[in-house]
Amino acid sequence: IAHVLLCFIEFFFLKKNSVLDNNIFTLSFKRIFDISSAGKKKIIRYGYNFFLWGIFGWGQVFLDKYVLNHFTNTKLVGIYAVYYQYGFYPFTIFSTIISQYLTPMFFDRVDDKSSILAFLKRLTLYNFGALIILCPCLTLAAYYVAPYFIKLLTASIYLEYIKFFPIIVIGGFLYGLGQILTVPLLNSDFVNKMRFPKIGSTVLAVALFYILIPRYQLMGILLAIVLSNAFYFICLVIINFMYVKQLTRKLSGRND
């Protein structure tokens, strides 16, 4: 419904502008569905990456509860769902807000390699600073403070495995930092390089679900989340370092 409404709004403004410009605007469905133009092909190639990541991301979100229920019981699935909601999901929201804030700042510098290089260095430095400073603080908060809020917002039954809660907080924090590191890679020249960390971390997570859950149950799925998101974060750090080296070489060659 939202997309249909947006289409009508777009049509309204196009028609209004055509009247102001003394042009006749006609809606051509053939032109809309024609994907042979160079511009549309470029958009499809760029958007295909997001489509592919979305499928794998959905698969992981679905399979974690499915595999946990298959090897354990619905009680642990419920506890895991609550821990995920309060320990992992907030970092998804936080990283989205930060990424939305940084994205226009990055693309504003996209034509200035020296400015992009400075942006990349600052972003990487801030990420490592956050990892070193905030990760221990969040772990302690998850251990000492989170039980009070989980009991307040849900029920005391969810405190049965509360000692495992800091594990999923660490996994969520690593995922959030990784998501922020994807901002410089949204450039069309680098976006395809995110396939490996995004798809690889999902495949690793699902494999670890089947390996760790039968042995460690709830602890197993939480460890799988931490390990897969640590892999995701490390891969993105490496790719960003490669991006920095590439820009440094280009700038050095230009200066020479």
Steps between C-alpha positions, in 0.01 A plus 500: 500500500783737590675439167177547303437831677857611429450421131187718489682782679790475255257501207325809642824700532625394157173610343503828697857579393422418137217757505730762646758424230234501226567133426247222458562221751376153409530188712665225296491152656724373222767748604458407869554128440769544237829407674723518194633849572850537643373688806249230596751223444739676734227532764413129466863395534534719809169391655560131431753493783239620751248247369751218542601608852134532596428139408791368705421735790139383506619139490716548807226675698260218416737208553636603840165441674418201282826318579480592869145363519602187309777407743352640825148624583268797461589631847859569392375652175291745702793590726727542199242723327487729806880511531530578129239776528674672791864401442549499123224699333579838668842498330328448165293815559799695631725405207223590253468849653878554491525366145219726380682794658837410343382404150434854366826614659686229310333559162558873537871415484479230234678709234783603731733204564702676768180587688374141471834372629475724806138389552600131484785541745281683752221245464736206556664673796164575663387141447806358672466757777138397551599134500770548764307741724133407462517122467616442864251761626210344312597153621495616862170682447351188341605293800402736782236738363312311227343240735302773676353636174429156353309402812321836501400487132434127464488241780733339754497172304734659246769544766569126507786532249580866564871424549515436125349839413834687466597259220223617268575862593857453377370341179259789443771755568736340246220492245421868561864602453515293183190669361654843559812387314289420193425869437820572298443180303162615367700664222413309181868410452512312832145385570557155349789444742245479782359176360760282669462632857121521482438163336799333669390605849149366435628164374740480795220583747269230361781243501581586861132469594505136396839437664463684832129487586477118541793513744452830684132585433430870575868566564574348160280736300637802687859391430409453133371858486817638661736302275315575176477872577865513607579349157275764339669786685856379430426454128364853472801642684731324251299626200509856634876472551530386137294803398732728700809346337348540153419866559843561650669352192286710267572818691872420516507441125314825439741694723799342325 
